Structures are given as structure tokens and as C-alpha cells.
């Protein structure tokens, strides 16, 4: 058993390490731009922060969620030995995400009135609205990047993604300093560099794909990219809803804290805690990506026991890391709040919230892994409903009652958030525990027989995703072969 555990851990860390590193690098691009904008003026910092958090952040979540549908489809196709389908799936996702981006440009065009509507000052809304218009190229970079990243991830080509992200981060930092501070281009320089950095990532990844390093998976552009889009749209939307419901849950925490007494102190303290939570969750997100690849590959290869074992190892590893991070935070509790704020009141509130933050980190170290299982198995639609029930029908109302009616303030709101997250984690655990993995794999094999076609031929006629959208929405398993996964 120990030998198998070490072997599975090696596979998971091979995927999780670079995935974690890539996420941190890409997450840092906007943060670095905000940091340099803070050297210009308070208004410039607020402009970049509001656009990056509310406009770009909202669109980022939607497109990342929609792109996550490929974790199911590409992962299972690769595990089944149907590598030629990966390129077609990626192209279909490009079509859907770029079409969605055209719709989302409405948010960028009307950013100023939208920001005023949600309570931002006229000065910040006007400035952020102009900045948002110039950041539209970044939106379409998202649409190209996420499907390409999932395409590479399904083949375990995560190291090249990490290298590209590292180069982009170094260049972004260098050019941000050069054009924003040294050449004093101001926010115009921020626009040029941030758009350029995201498109550098896209073009570098595409260059790798087109160079022939993905033989079998990329066979050129195909008209099939425009066929059977409805099934893809359904799975993409359910993936987006699943992810966005989780992200917006934490945004709601800060939003409602703004209506408490001493709102500024509450929001500042919660922002510090949420930022810390975000950085620690990056580790779990790496395991989210890793376990979704492992589960989809093993199910695609008709190896249900291996898929189940991968889930156990990933969850245990991520939880142990979460516990270590929680203990470190509690140990540094008297000192670390002063690093983020000079206000004694904010420091005290962060100090008081640290035990809740540590417990949330421990819980959240498991939740992304279970979400990765859901993505790998194609349960996005079901998990979206779970998120609605646990977060918005239970956790958020409970937090508002505790925070406002029972006068527990920030702690009350956080109690509600943690309760919703805990229930959601337990539900996902029960779903995973009760899953009949043999049945899941056999259903995929039955679908191969139903759709027909030789197992090893690359010219297998693709079946109608639209006609089978209900099956894909519920299970999302691809044709099975006896070929073993390369991972």
C-alpha cells in the first residue's frame, strides 16, 4: 500500500506543483500592476483595483469556469486514448468562450454606470470605466488561454505552462517598472503591459501547441469545432456556475461587512483575511487541477479503482498541508496582522478572526480537491445546485442573521460563511464516498458501444453532443479503450 501511495503522490505532485506555481504567477500579474499603480496616486490605485477586482475579476471567473469543462472532456478523452479529440474540444471551447467574451464586453463598455449603480464614487467610476475599455484585449486573452491551458493540462504538459507563466511574470514586473515608473506612462503603461503579458502567455502556449509537441492531440484546425456546440455550452455553463458561486460567496462576505458598524475597519480586516485565504487556497487549487486530471484520465482508461485511490491520496495530502498552514497562522497570530495594517483596531480584529481563518483554511484544503473530483467525473451541474443550497440558501442567510440580528458583527457573518463551506464539503465528500466508480466507468464503455466505431481508429465519427447533452451534462464520460493513461 505504501508503494502505491508514494507512486500516486508522485503523479499528483508532478501535476499539482506546476499547476500551483502557474496559478500564483498568473494571479500575481494583476497584483503587480496594482502595486505599481499605487506609486502613482490613490485614484490610480483605486482605478486599477476596482477594474481588476469587479470587472475583470467577474469575467475571469465566468470564463475560467466555462473553460473548466475541458478538464472533464479532454481528460477522459486522453485517458481513453482518443487524443485526436482534444484539439477539436479545445477549438470548440475557443468558439464558445470568445462568443461569451463578445457578450461580456458590455460590462466593459458600460463599466462607469454599473460601478456608480453599486455605490462607487463618481470619480473612481469614471476613471475605472475608461481603464476598463482599454483592458478589453485581456478579456479575449482569457478566452483563448483557459481552453489551451486545459488542453495542455489533460496531457500532463504542466511544466511548460509553469515556465511560460514564470517568464511572463518576470517580464511583466520588469516592463511595469519601466513604463509606469521610469518612463512615467502612468495607467497607459499599465494597460499596455497587462494586456501584453496575458497575450504573451496565450501566444507562447499556442506556439508550443502548433510546434508539433502535441502530436496526436493537435491535428490542425477543423470545421468540427463549429458542430454540436449546444452540449458544450451546457457543460461549460454548469462549470462556470459551479466556480462562480464559490468565488462570489467570498465577495459577498466583504460586501455585507461594508454595512456593519465601523465598516471601514471590518472591510479592511476581512480583506486581509480573504487575501491570506486566497493565497493558501492556491495550494489546494493545484491539487484540484491534479486530481481532476487523474480522475478523468483513469475513468477514461476504464480504471475506476485507480481513480478512487487518487482521490484518497489527493484529499489526504491537501488536508495535511492545510493543517500545517493553519498551525503556522495561529503561531504567528500576535505578529502578522501588523504586516498588513498600521491600524491597531484593524490589527486587533484580524487577531480575533485568526482562529476562524485557520479553521476555514483547513476546511478549504479539502473542498477544492473534492471539486476537482466533480470536474474530472463531470458532475458540474449537480455541484452547482449543491453550491446554491449550501452557500446561498444556508450559509449566507445564517451569516446575515448572526451578524446583524444577533449583533455578532464580522464574526457572525464569517460563522455563516464557514457553516456553508462545511456543509458543502460534507455533501461533496458523501457524493464522492457513495460513488460507484465501476458503474461510472462501465457507463462510459457502454456509451462507446452505443455510439459505435473502432476503438483505436483516429477517424471515429464523433457523436452528436447536442443529442446526448443530458448524458454529457450528468456524466461527461468519453469513449473507452484498453489503452492506459500516460500520466
Tab-separated table of C-alpha atoms in Angstrom:
chain	number	residue	atom	x	y	z
A	1	UNK	CA	0.000	0.000	0.000
A	2	UNK	CA	2.834	2.406	0.867
A	3	UNK	CA	4.457	1.794	-2.506
A	4	UNK	CA	1.218	2.556	-4.346
A	5	UNK	CA	0.640	5.670	-2.218
A	6	UNK	CA	4.125	7.017	-2.973
A	7	UNK	CA	3.640	6.300	-6.665
A	8	UNK	CA	0.291	8.108	-6.749
A	9	UNK	CA	1.707	11.005	-4.702
A	10	UNK	CA	4.490	11.407	-7.248
A	11	UNK	CA	1.938	11.612	-10.070
A	12	UNK	CA	-0.164	14.138	-8.147
A	13	UNK	CA	2.775	16.364	-7.200
A	14	UNK	CA	4.021	16.282	-10.800
A	15	UNK	CA	0.689	17.849	-11.767
A	16	UNK	CA	-0.085	19.887	-8.646
A	17	UNK	CA	3.293	21.616	-8.222
A	18	UNK	CA	3.461	23.301	-11.653
A	19	UNK	CA	-0.303	23.967	-11.577
A	20	UNK	CA	0.052	25.746	-8.241
A	21	UNK	CA	3.037	27.727	-9.498
A	22	UNK	CA	1.227	28.709	-12.717
A	23	UNK	CA	-1.837	29.896	-10.777
A	24	UNK	CA	0.307	32.024	-8.458
A	25	UNK	CA	2.186	33.618	-11.366
A	26	UNK	CA	-0.982	34.476	-13.283
A	27	UNK	CA	-2.726	35.663	-10.104
A	28	UNK	CA	0.246	37.960	-9.457
A	29	UNK	CA	0.058	39.827	-12.780
A	30	UNK	CA	-2.863	41.991	-11.698
A	31	UNK	CA	-1.454	42.352	-8.167
A	32	UNK	CA	1.849	43.684	-9.508
A	33	UNK	CA	0.039	46.166	-11.744
A	34	UNK	CA	-1.929	47.372	-8.705
A	35	UNK	CA	1.296	47.723	-6.724
A	36	UNK	CA	2.925	49.938	-9.343
A	37	UNK	CA	-0.311	51.906	-9.787
A	38	UNK	CA	-0.132	52.639	-6.074
A	39	UNK	CA	3.106	54.524	-6.749
A	40	UNK	CA	1.208	56.967	-8.961
A	41	UNK	CA	-1.728	58.171	-6.883
A	42	UNK	CA	-4.547	56.995	-4.647
A	43	UNK	CA	-7.024	57.423	-7.502
A	44	UNK	CA	-4.887	55.373	-9.892
A	45	UNK	CA	-4.616	52.568	-7.329
A	46	UNK	CA	-8.388	52.607	-6.774
A	47	UNK	CA	-8.962	52.638	-10.538
A	48	UNK	CA	-6.855	49.558	-11.189
A	49	UNK	CA	-8.129	47.746	-8.079
A	50	UNK	CA	-11.807	48.286	-8.898
A	51	UNK	CA	-11.431	47.283	-12.553
A	52	UNK	CA	-9.229	44.289	-11.720
A	53	UNK	CA	-11.489	43.031	-8.920
A	54	UNK	CA	-15.022	43.853	-10.050
A	55	UNK	CA	-14.937	43.954	-13.873
A	56	UNK	CA	-12.013	41.755	-14.934
A	57	UNK	CA	-12.406	39.517	-11.872
A	58	UNK	CA	-16.061	38.847	-12.625
A	59	UNK	CA	-15.320	37.963	-16.261
A	60	UNK	CA	-12.252	35.941	-15.257
A	61	UNK	CA	-14.419	33.725	-13.046
A	62	UNK	CA	-17.024	33.125	-15.748
A	63	UNK	CA	-14.517	32.273	-18.486
A	64	UNK	CA	-12.321	30.146	-16.219
A	65	UNK	CA	-15.389	28.217	-15.125
A	66	UNK	CA	-16.543	27.674	-18.704
A	67	UNK	CA	-13.054	26.604	-19.735
A	68	UNK	CA	-13.020	24.064	-16.898
A	69	UNK	CA	-15.454	21.927	-18.891
A	70	UNK	CA	-12.409	20.763	-20.862
A	71	UNK	CA	-10.952	19.218	-17.707
A	72	UNK	CA	-13.737	16.639	-17.951
A	73	UNK	CA	-13.814	16.157	-21.715
A	74	UNK	CA	-10.109	16.381	-22.574
A	75	UNK	CA	-9.044	14.414	-19.509
A	76	UNK	CA	-11.335	11.489	-20.239
A	77	UNK	CA	-10.596	11.532	-23.968
A	78	UNK	CA	-6.865	11.423	-23.257
A	79	UNK	CA	-7.260	8.583	-20.769
A	80	UNK	CA	-9.310	6.673	-23.343
A	81	UNK	CA	-6.579	7.052	-25.963
A	82	UNK	CA	-8.699	9.405	-28.089
A	83	UNK	CA	-6.032	12.122	-28.232
A	84	UNK	CA	-7.243	13.394	-31.613
A	85	UNK	CA	-10.422	14.667	-29.932
A	86	UNK	CA	-8.528	17.037	-27.621
A	87	UNK	CA	-7.774	19.554	-30.356
A	88	UNK	CA	-11.387	19.588	-31.537
A	89	UNK	CA	-12.651	20.070	-27.982
A	90	UNK	CA	-10.211	22.945	-27.478
A	91	UNK	CA	-11.348	24.659	-30.679
A	92	UNK	CA	-14.996	24.321	-29.691
A	93	UNK	CA	-14.205	25.879	-26.341
A	94	UNK	CA	-12.424	28.761	-28.132
A	95	UNK	CA	-15.574	29.382	-30.157
A	96	UNK	CA	-17.823	29.361	-27.085
A	97	UNK	CA	-15.552	31.439	-24.823
A	98	UNK	CA	-14.814	34.072	-27.464
A	99	UNK	CA	-18.535	34.372	-28.194
A	100	UNK	CA	-19.136	34.775	-24.470
A	101	UNK	CA	-16.391	37.421	-24.355
A	102	UNK	CA	-18.171	39.455	-27.024
A	103	UNK	CA	-21.239	39.467	-24.757
A	104	UNK	CA	-19.142	40.333	-21.689
A	105	UNK	CA	-17.676	43.401	-23.403
A	106	UNK	CA	-20.979	45.052	-22.460
A	107	UNK	CA	-19.696	45.134	-18.862
A	108	UNK	CA	-16.530	46.894	-20.002
A	109	UNK	CA	-18.359	49.392	-22.214
A	110	UNK	CA	-20.880	50.301	-19.514
A	111	UNK	CA	-18.491	49.924	-16.566
A	112	UNK	CA	-18.909	53.528	-15.398
A	113	UNK	CA	-22.704	53.463	-14.870
A	114	UNK	CA	-22.517	49.944	-13.437
A	115	UNK	CA	-19.912	50.966	-10.865
A	116	UNK	CA	-21.934	54.026	-9.910
A	117	UNK	CA	-25.006	51.805	-9.528
A	118	UNK	CA	-23.273	49.544	-6.977
A	119	UNK	CA	-22.111	52.515	-4.914
A	120	UNK	CA	-18.662	53.508	-6.190
A	121	UNK	CA	-17.859	57.222	-6.208
A	122	UNK	CA	-18.265	59.148	-9.446
A	123	UNK	CA	-14.527	59.889	-9.625
A	124	UNK	CA	-13.491	56.243	-9.281
A	125	UNK	CA	-16.290	55.027	-11.554
A	126	UNK	CA	-15.314	57.416	-14.354
A	127	UNK	CA	-11.622	56.528	-14.120
A	128	UNK	CA	-12.234	52.773	-13.814
A	129	UNK	CA	-14.688	52.885	-16.721
A	130	UNK	CA	-12.070	54.403	-19.033
A	131	UNK	CA	-9.459	51.917	-17.819
A	132	UNK	CA	-11.876	49.006	-18.416
A	133	UNK	CA	-12.378	49.973	-22.060
A	134	UNK	CA	-8.638	49.734	-22.629
A	135	UNK	CA	-8.494	46.326	-20.928
A	136	UNK	CA	-10.875	44.567	-23.368
A	137	UNK	CA	-7.934	42.754	-25.071
A	138	UNK	CA	-7.256	40.999	-21.753
A	139	UNK	CA	-10.812	39.615	-21.828
A	140	UNK	CA	-10.191	37.846	-25.136
A	141	UNK	CA	-6.810	36.616	-23.864
A	142	UNK	CA	-8.741	34.863	-21.086
A	143	UNK	CA	-10.992	33.260	-23.720
A	144	UNK	CA	-8.003	31.830	-25.576
A	145	UNK	CA	-5.874	30.951	-22.558
A	146	UNK	CA	-8.221	28.818	-20.470
A	147	UNK	CA	-9.111	26.207	-23.151
A	148	UNK	CA	-5.456	25.995	-24.212
A	149	UNK	CA	-4.367	25.524	-20.599
A	150	UNK	CA	-6.903	22.717	-20.029
A	151	UNK	CA	-5.825	21.103	-23.315
A	152	UNK	CA	-2.204	21.015	-22.119
A	153	UNK	CA	-3.159	20.061	-18.569
A	154	UNK	CA	-5.102	16.986	-19.719
A	155	UNK	CA	-1.882	15.702	-21.340
A	156	UNK	CA	0.111	16.450	-18.154
A	157	UNK	CA	2.093	19.100	-20.013
A	158	UNK	CA	2.009	21.327	-16.951
A	159	UNK	CA	5.717	22.113	-16.756
A	160	UNK	CA	5.667	24.100	-19.991
A	161	UNK	CA	2.738	26.126	-18.637
A	162	UNK	CA	4.723	26.880	-15.468
A	163	UNK	CA	7.769	28.014	-17.472
A	164	UNK	CA	5.672	30.304	-19.660
A	165	UNK	CA	3.910	31.775	-16.610
A	166	UNK	CA	7.264	32.384	-14.853
A	167	UNK	CA	8.722	34.172	-17.883
A	168	UNK	CA	5.546	36.251	-18.200
A	169	UNK	CA	5.723	37.253	-14.524
A	170	UNK	CA	9.378	38.322	-14.749
A	171	UNK	CA	8.797	40.311	-17.950
A	172	UNK	CA	5.608	41.821	-16.543
A	173	UNK	CA	7.399	43.049	-13.425
A	174	UNK	CA	10.312	44.477	-15.419
A	175	UNK	CA	8.203	46.270	-18.026
A	176	UNK	CA	5.701	47.515	-15.438
A	177	UNK	CA	8.521	49.247	-13.584
A	178	UNK	CA	9.975	50.571	-16.831
A	179	UNK	CA	6.860	52.081	-18.408
A	180	UNK	CA	4.839	53.016	-15.313
A	181	UNK	CA	7.560	54.372	-13.025
A	182	UNK	CA	10.680	55.051	-15.099
A	183	UNK	CA	9.072	56.340	-18.314
A	184	UNK	CA	6.059	57.689	-16.400
A	185	UNK	CA	3.434	56.439	-18.830
A	186	UNK	CA	1.050	56.055	-15.905
A	187	UNK	CA	-2.067	53.944	-16.405
A	188	UNK	CA	-1.474	53.863	-20.159
A	189	UNK	CA	1.680	51.905	-19.425
A	190	UNK	CA	-0.262	49.633	-17.062
A	191	UNK	CA	-2.764	48.895	-19.842
A	192	UNK	CA	-0.056	48.085	-22.384
A	193	UNK	CA	1.920	45.809	-20.074
A	194	UNK	CA	-1.021	43.935	-18.516
A	195	UNK	CA	-2.673	43.265	-21.877
A	196	UNK	CA	0.704	42.348	-23.350
A	197	UNK	CA	1.559	39.915	-20.543
A	198	UNK	CA	-1.683	37.967	-20.930
A	199	UNK	CA	-1.320	37.794	-24.701
A	200	UNK	CA	2.300	36.698	-24.306
A	201	UNK	CA	1.030	33.714	-22.284
A	202	UNK	CA	-1.576	32.915	-24.943
A	203	UNK	CA	0.826	33.161	-27.892
A	204	UNK	CA	3.546	31.185	-26.121
A	205	UNK	CA	1.136	28.358	-25.309
A	206	UNK	CA	-0.237	28.338	-28.856
A	207	UNK	CA	3.302	28.325	-30.222
A	208	UNK	CA	4.004	25.213	-28.181
A	209	UNK	CA	0.792	23.523	-29.375
A	210	UNK	CA	1.375	24.360	-33.048
A	211	UNK	CA	5.059	23.379	-32.922
A	212	UNK	CA	4.241	19.684	-33.106
A	213	UNK	CA	4.918	18.933	-29.425
A	214	UNK	CA	1.298	17.749	-29.056
A	215	UNK	CA	1.253	15.181	-31.850
A	216	UNK	CA	-1.962	13.234	-31.908
A	217	UNK	CA	-3.768	15.789	-29.757
A	218	UNK	CA	-3.410	18.674	-32.222
A	219	UNK	CA	-4.075	17.733	-35.847
A	220	UNK	CA	-4.902	21.201	-37.164
A	221	UNK	CA	-7.981	23.380	-37.375
A	222	UNK	CA	-11.224	21.543	-38.063
A	223	UNK	CA	-14.726	22.515	-39.139
A	224	UNK	CA	-15.927	20.171	-36.379
A	225	UNK	CA	-15.180	22.990	-33.955
A	226	UNK	CA	-18.482	24.530	-35.046
A	227	UNK	CA	-20.512	21.335	-34.769
A	228	UNK	CA	-22.589	20.108	-31.829
A	229	UNK	CA	-21.949	23.221	-29.755
A	230	UNK	CA	-25.046	23.004	-27.559
A	231	UNK	CA	-23.768	20.110	-25.438
A	232	UNK	CA	-20.546	22.033	-24.930
A	233	UNK	CA	-22.453	25.161	-23.983
A	234	UNK	CA	-24.452	23.303	-21.336
A	235	UNK	CA	-21.413	21.703	-19.721
A	236	UNK	CA	-19.443	24.968	-19.971
A	237	UNK	CA	-22.225	26.963	-18.317
A	238	UNK	CA	-22.627	24.448	-15.495
A	239	UNK	CA	-18.852	24.581	-14.927
A	240	UNK	CA	-18.974	28.383	-14.842
A	241	UNK	CA	-21.880	28.443	-12.400
A	242	UNK	CA	-20.132	25.922	-10.141
A	243	UNK	CA	-16.960	28.036	-9.920
A	244	UNK	CA	-18.549	31.488	-9.825
A	245	UNK	CA	-20.912	30.572	-6.993
A	246	UNK	CA	-17.860	29.770	-4.866
A	247	UNK	CA	-15.949	32.964	-5.785
A	248	UNK	CA	-18.945	35.289	-5.317
A	249	UNK	CA	-19.617	33.741	-1.899
A	250	UNK	CA	-16.421	35.279	-0.537
A	251	UNK	CA	-17.054	38.562	-2.345
A	252	UNK	CA	-20.456	38.722	-0.596
A	253	UNK	CA	-18.695	38.401	2.761
A	254	UNK	CA	-16.748	41.621	2.180
A	255	UNK	CA	-19.750	43.346	0.600
A	256	UNK	CA	-22.045	42.772	3.583
A	257	UNK	CA	-19.281	43.697	6.004
A	258	UNK	CA	-19.441	47.169	4.464
A	259	UNK	CA	-22.871	47.693	6.026
A	260	UNK	CA	-21.773	46.931	9.583
A	261	UNK	CA	-20.846	49.480	12.218
A	262	UNK	CA	-17.209	50.528	11.853
A	263	UNK	CA	-17.489	49.382	8.245
A	264	UNK	CA	-14.015	50.547	7.219
A	265	UNK	CA	-12.331	48.523	9.963
A	266	UNK	CA	-14.498	45.473	9.196
A	267	UNK	CA	-13.813	45.611	5.453
A	268	UNK	CA	-10.060	46.184	5.932
A	269	UNK	CA	-9.758	43.263	8.365
A	270	UNK	CA	-11.843	40.937	6.203
A	271	UNK	CA	-9.897	41.914	3.075
A	272	UNK	CA	-6.658	40.943	4.814
A	273	UNK	CA	-8.122	37.603	5.901
A	274	UNK	CA	-9.639	36.856	2.491
A	275	UNK	CA	-6.345	37.668	0.742
A	276	UNK	CA	-4.496	35.288	3.065
A	277	UNK	CA	-7.157	32.654	2.460
A	278	UNK	CA	-6.776	33.186	-1.302
A	279	UNK	CA	-3.028	32.582	-1.233
A	280	UNK	CA	-3.343	29.403	0.855
A	281	UNK	CA	-6.140	28.087	-1.339
A	282	UNK	CA	-3.733	28.301	-4.301
A	283	UNK	CA	-2.062	25.150	-2.947
A	284	UNK	CA	-5.387	23.304	-2.843
A	285	UNK	CA	-6.211	24.598	-6.329
A	286	UNK	CA	-3.064	22.863	-7.554
A	287	UNK	CA	-4.452	19.606	-6.194
A	288	UNK	CA	-7.839	20.487	-7.696
A	289	UNK	CA	-6.235	20.556	-11.145
A	290	UNK	CA	-4.160	17.454	-10.444
A	291	UNK	CA	-6.994	15.273	-9.160
A	292	UNK	CA	-9.347	16.348	-11.981
A	293	UNK	CA	-6.730	15.163	-14.495
A	294	UNK	CA	-6.061	11.935	-12.609
A	295	UNK	CA	-9.757	11.065	-12.177
A	296	UNK	CA	-10.725	11.893	-15.764
A	297	UNK	CA	-7.686	10.021	-17.167
A	298	UNK	CA	-8.350	6.919	-15.079
A	299	UNK	CA	-12.073	6.874	-15.793
A	300	UNK	CA	-11.330	7.353	-19.482
A	301	UNK	CA	-8.941	4.379	-19.304
A	302	UNK	CA	-11.592	2.244	-17.514
A	303	UNK	CA	-9.584	2.082	-14.266
A	304	UNK	CA	-12.133	3.074	-11.592
A	305	UNK	CA	-10.106	1.742	-8.637
A	306	UNK	CA	-7.148	3.908	-9.643
A	307	UNK	CA	-9.453	6.938	-9.877
A	308	UNK	CA	-10.806	6.308	-6.386
A	309	UNK	CA	-7.328	5.799	-4.932
A	310	UNK	CA	-6.152	9.058	-6.492
A	311	UNK	CA	-8.974	10.921	-4.730
A	312	UNK	CA	-7.975	9.497	-1.336
A	313	UNK	CA	-4.292	10.377	-1.728
A	314	UNK	CA	-5.009	13.893	-3.035
A	315	UNK	CA	-7.505	14.720	-0.274
A	316	UNK	CA	-5.207	13.430	2.490
A	317	UNK	CA	-2.173	15.312	1.141
A	318	UNK	CA	-4.015	18.587	0.656
A	319	UNK	CA	-5.588	18.355	4.121
A	320	UNK	CA	-2.201	17.822	5.793
A	321	UNK	CA	-0.807	20.878	4.017
A	322	UNK	CA	-3.874	22.885	5.064
A	323	UNK	CA	-3.342	21.881	8.688
A	324	UNK	CA	0.304	22.963	8.579
A	325	UNK	CA	-0.649	26.345	7.109
A	326	UNK	CA	-3.355	26.778	9.751
A	327	UNK	CA	-0.922	25.989	12.572
A	328	UNK	CA	1.622	28.439	11.134
A	329	UNK	CA	-1.017	31.162	11.028
A	330	UNK	CA	-2.102	30.562	14.613
A	331	UNK	CA	1.525	30.563	15.753
A	332	UNK	CA	2.174	33.910	14.027
A	333	UNK	CA	-1.146	35.336	15.230
A	334	UNK	CA	0.341	38.017	17.524
A	335	UNK	CA	2.697	39.382	14.867
A	336	UNK	CA	1.416	39.005	11.314
A	337	UNK	CA	-1.550	41.492	11.431
A	338	UNK	CA	0.888	44.429	11.784
A	339	UNK	CA	2.454	43.495	8.447
A	340	UNK	CA	-0.779	44.317	6.620
A	341	UNK	CA	-2.087	47.326	8.538
A	342	UNK	CA	-0.796	50.045	10.856
A	343	UNK	CA	-4.252	50.499	12.417
A	344	UNK	CA	-4.425	48.996	15.913
A	345	UNK	CA	-8.169	48.425	15.538
A	346	UNK	CA	-7.720	46.518	12.276
A	347	UNK	CA	-4.848	44.514	13.767
A	348	UNK	CA	-6.997	43.540	16.751
A	349	UNK	CA	-9.903	42.443	14.562
A	350	UNK	CA	-7.591	40.360	12.351
A	351	UNK	CA	-6.142	38.836	15.533
A	352	UNK	CA	-9.651	37.945	16.706
A	353	UNK	CA	-10.578	36.458	13.317
A	354	UNK	CA	-7.421	34.346	13.004
A	355	UNK	CA	-8.858	31.183	14.657
A	356	UNK	CA	-11.805	31.295	12.229
A	357	UNK	CA	-9.428	31.936	9.339
A	358	UNK	CA	-7.230	28.985	10.358
A	359	UNK	CA	-10.245	26.659	10.594
A	360	UNK	CA	-11.510	27.874	7.207
A	361	UNK	CA	-8.099	27.186	5.638
A	362	UNK	CA	-8.197	23.616	6.973
A	363	UNK	CA	-11.699	23.056	5.555
A	364	UNK	CA	-10.864	24.720	2.242
A	365	UNK	CA	-7.849	22.461	1.809
A	366	UNK	CA	-10.258	19.564	1.207
A	367	UNK	CA	-13.054	21.326	-0.682
A	368	UNK	CA	-11.103	22.204	-3.883
A	369	UNK	CA	-9.880	18.614	-4.159
A	370	UNK	CA	-13.453	17.308	-3.990
A	371	UNK	CA	-14.444	19.939	-6.555
A	372	UNK	CA	-11.648	18.610	-8.760
A	373	UNK	CA	-13.178	15.148	-8.473
A	374	UNK	CA	-16.514	16.604	-9.561
A	375	UNK	CA	-14.886	18.237	-12.593
A	376	UNK	CA	-12.994	15.082	-13.508
A	377	UNK	CA	-16.159	12.990	-13.306
A	378	UNK	CA	-18.404	15.575	-14.979
A	379	UNK	CA	-20.679	16.439	-12.058
A	380	UNK	CA	-20.520	20.226	-12.542
A	381	UNK	CA	-24.256	20.675	-12.961
A	382	UNK	CA	-25.080	18.794	-9.769
A	383	UNK	CA	-22.381	20.609	-7.769
A	384	UNK	CA	-23.758	23.951	-8.955
A	385	UNK	CA	-27.058	23.095	-7.252
A	386	UNK	CA	-25.178	21.960	-4.138
A	387	UNK	CA	-23.361	25.317	-4.046
A	388	UNK	CA	-26.603	27.258	-4.349
A	389	UNK	CA	-28.166	25.341	-1.474
A	390	UNK	CA	-25.174	25.308	0.879
A	391	UNK	CA	-23.866	28.803	0.193
A	392	UNK	CA	-26.815	30.999	-0.692
A	393	UNK	CA	-29.794	29.275	0.909
A	394	UNK	CA	-27.997	28.291	4.115
A	395	UNK	CA	-24.589	29.873	4.760
A	396	UNK	CA	-25.204	33.452	3.633
A	397	UNK	CA	-28.636	33.891	5.344
A	398	UNK	CA	-27.211	32.346	8.530
A	399	UNK	CA	-24.296	34.782	8.431
A	400	UNK	CA	-26.601	37.772	7.991
A	401	UNK	CA	-28.787	36.659	10.908
A	402	UNK	CA	-25.785	36.105	13.172
A	403	UNK	CA	-24.043	39.280	12.039
A	404	UNK	CA	-26.971	41.710	12.089
A	405	UNK	CA	-29.848	40.275	14.122
A	406	UNK	CA	-27.730	38.717	16.857
A	407	UNK	CA	-25.171	41.529	16.683
A	408	UNK	CA	-22.131	39.288	16.278
A	409	UNK	CA	-20.751	41.555	13.557
A	410	UNK	CA	-17.954	40.287	11.336
A	411	UNK	CA	-17.620	37.070	13.300
A	412	UNK	CA	-21.305	36.310	12.772
A	413	UNK	CA	-21.011	36.756	9.002
A	414	UNK	CA	-17.912	34.546	8.986
A	415	UNK	CA	-19.660	31.867	11.072
A	416	UNK	CA	-22.323	31.684	8.385
A	417	UNK	CA	-19.742	31.505	5.600
A	418	UNK	CA	-17.843	28.733	7.354
A	419	UNK	CA	-21.047	26.807	8.045
A	420	UNK	CA	-21.989	26.924	4.360
A	421	UNK	CA	-18.495	25.820	3.298
A	422	UNK	CA	-18.501	22.978	5.830
A	423	UNK	CA	-21.888	21.662	4.675
A	424	UNK	CA	-20.808	21.906	1.038
A	425	UNK	CA	-17.600	19.989	1.791
A	426	UNK	CA	-19.559	17.257	3.611
A	427	UNK	CA	-22.009	16.931	0.713
A	428	UNK	CA	-19.170	16.637	-1.814
A	429	UNK	CA	-17.483	14.073	0.438
A	430	UNK	CA	-20.672	11.981	0.608
A	431	UNK	CA	-21.103	12.237	-3.166
A	432	UNK	CA	-17.545	11.023	-3.679
A	433	UNK	CA	-17.806	8.315	-0.994
A	434	UNK	CA	-21.063	6.912	-2.368
A	435	UNK	CA	-19.909	6.944	-5.988
A	436	UNK	CA	-19.901	3.565	-7.706
A	437	UNK	CA	-16.708	4.020	-9.675
A	438	UNK	CA	-17.126	0.733	-11.543
A	439	UNK	CA	-20.545	1.867	-12.692
A	440	UNK	CA	-19.200	5.261	-13.758
A	441	UNK	CA	-16.516	3.654	-15.902
A	442	UNK	CA	-18.843	0.997	-17.361
A	443	UNK	CA	-21.369	3.666	-18.358
A	444	UNK	CA	-18.645	5.323	-20.413
A	445	UNK	CA	-17.817	1.993	-22.047
A	446	UNK	CA	-21.490	1.363	-22.815
A	447	UNK	CA	-21.652	4.755	-24.459
A	448	UNK	CA	-18.777	3.763	-26.750
A	449	UNK	CA	-20.740	0.721	-27.876
A	450	UNK	CA	-23.855	2.834	-28.319
A	451	UNK	CA	-22.052	5.435	-30.421
A	452	UNK	CA	-20.110	2.800	-32.338
A	453	UNK	CA	-16.818	2.996	-34.196
A	454	UNK	CA	-13.483	1.155	-33.904
A	455	UNK	CA	-11.697	1.637	-30.622
A	456	UNK	CA	-8.256	2.592	-31.873
A	457	UNK	CA	-9.079	4.441	-35.058
A	458	UNK	CA	-8.482	8.141	-35.151
A	459	UNK	CA	-11.209	8.650	-37.688
A	460	UNK	CA	-14.006	7.590	-35.360
A	461	UNK	CA	-17.054	9.584	-36.316
A	462	UNK	CA	-17.924	11.955	-33.485
A	463	UNK	CA	-21.354	11.573	-31.994
A	464	UNK	CA	-23.853	14.299	-31.502
A	465	UNK	CA	-23.028	16.068	-28.235
A	466	UNK	CA	-26.214	18.032	-28.566
A	467	UNK	CA	-28.352	14.912	-28.893
A	468	UNK	CA	-26.620	13.360	-25.920
A	469	UNK	CA	-26.316	16.571	-23.897
A	470	UNK	CA	-28.255	15.174	-20.956
A	471	UNK	CA	-25.819	12.252	-20.671
A	472	UNK	CA	-22.823	14.559	-21.012
A	473	UNK	CA	-24.264	17.012	-18.503
A	474	UNK	CA	-24.754	14.236	-15.968
A	475	UNK	CA	-21.665	12.097	-16.510
A	476	UNK	CA	-19.420	13.559	-19.246
A	477	UNK	CA	-17.520	10.314	-19.904
A	478	UNK	CA	-15.776	9.826	-23.218
A	479	UNK	CA	-15.194	6.654	-25.269
A	480	UNK	CA	-13.170	3.941	-23.540
A	481	UNK	CA	-10.261	1.925	-24.850
A	482	UNK	CA	-7.955	-0.546	-23.186
A	483	UNK	CA	-5.043	1.858	-23.524
A	484	UNK	CA	-3.528	3.033	-20.245
A	485	UNK	CA	-3.076	6.706	-19.413
A	486	UNK	CA	0.359	8.197	-19.913
A	487	UNK	CA	0.244	10.076	-16.592
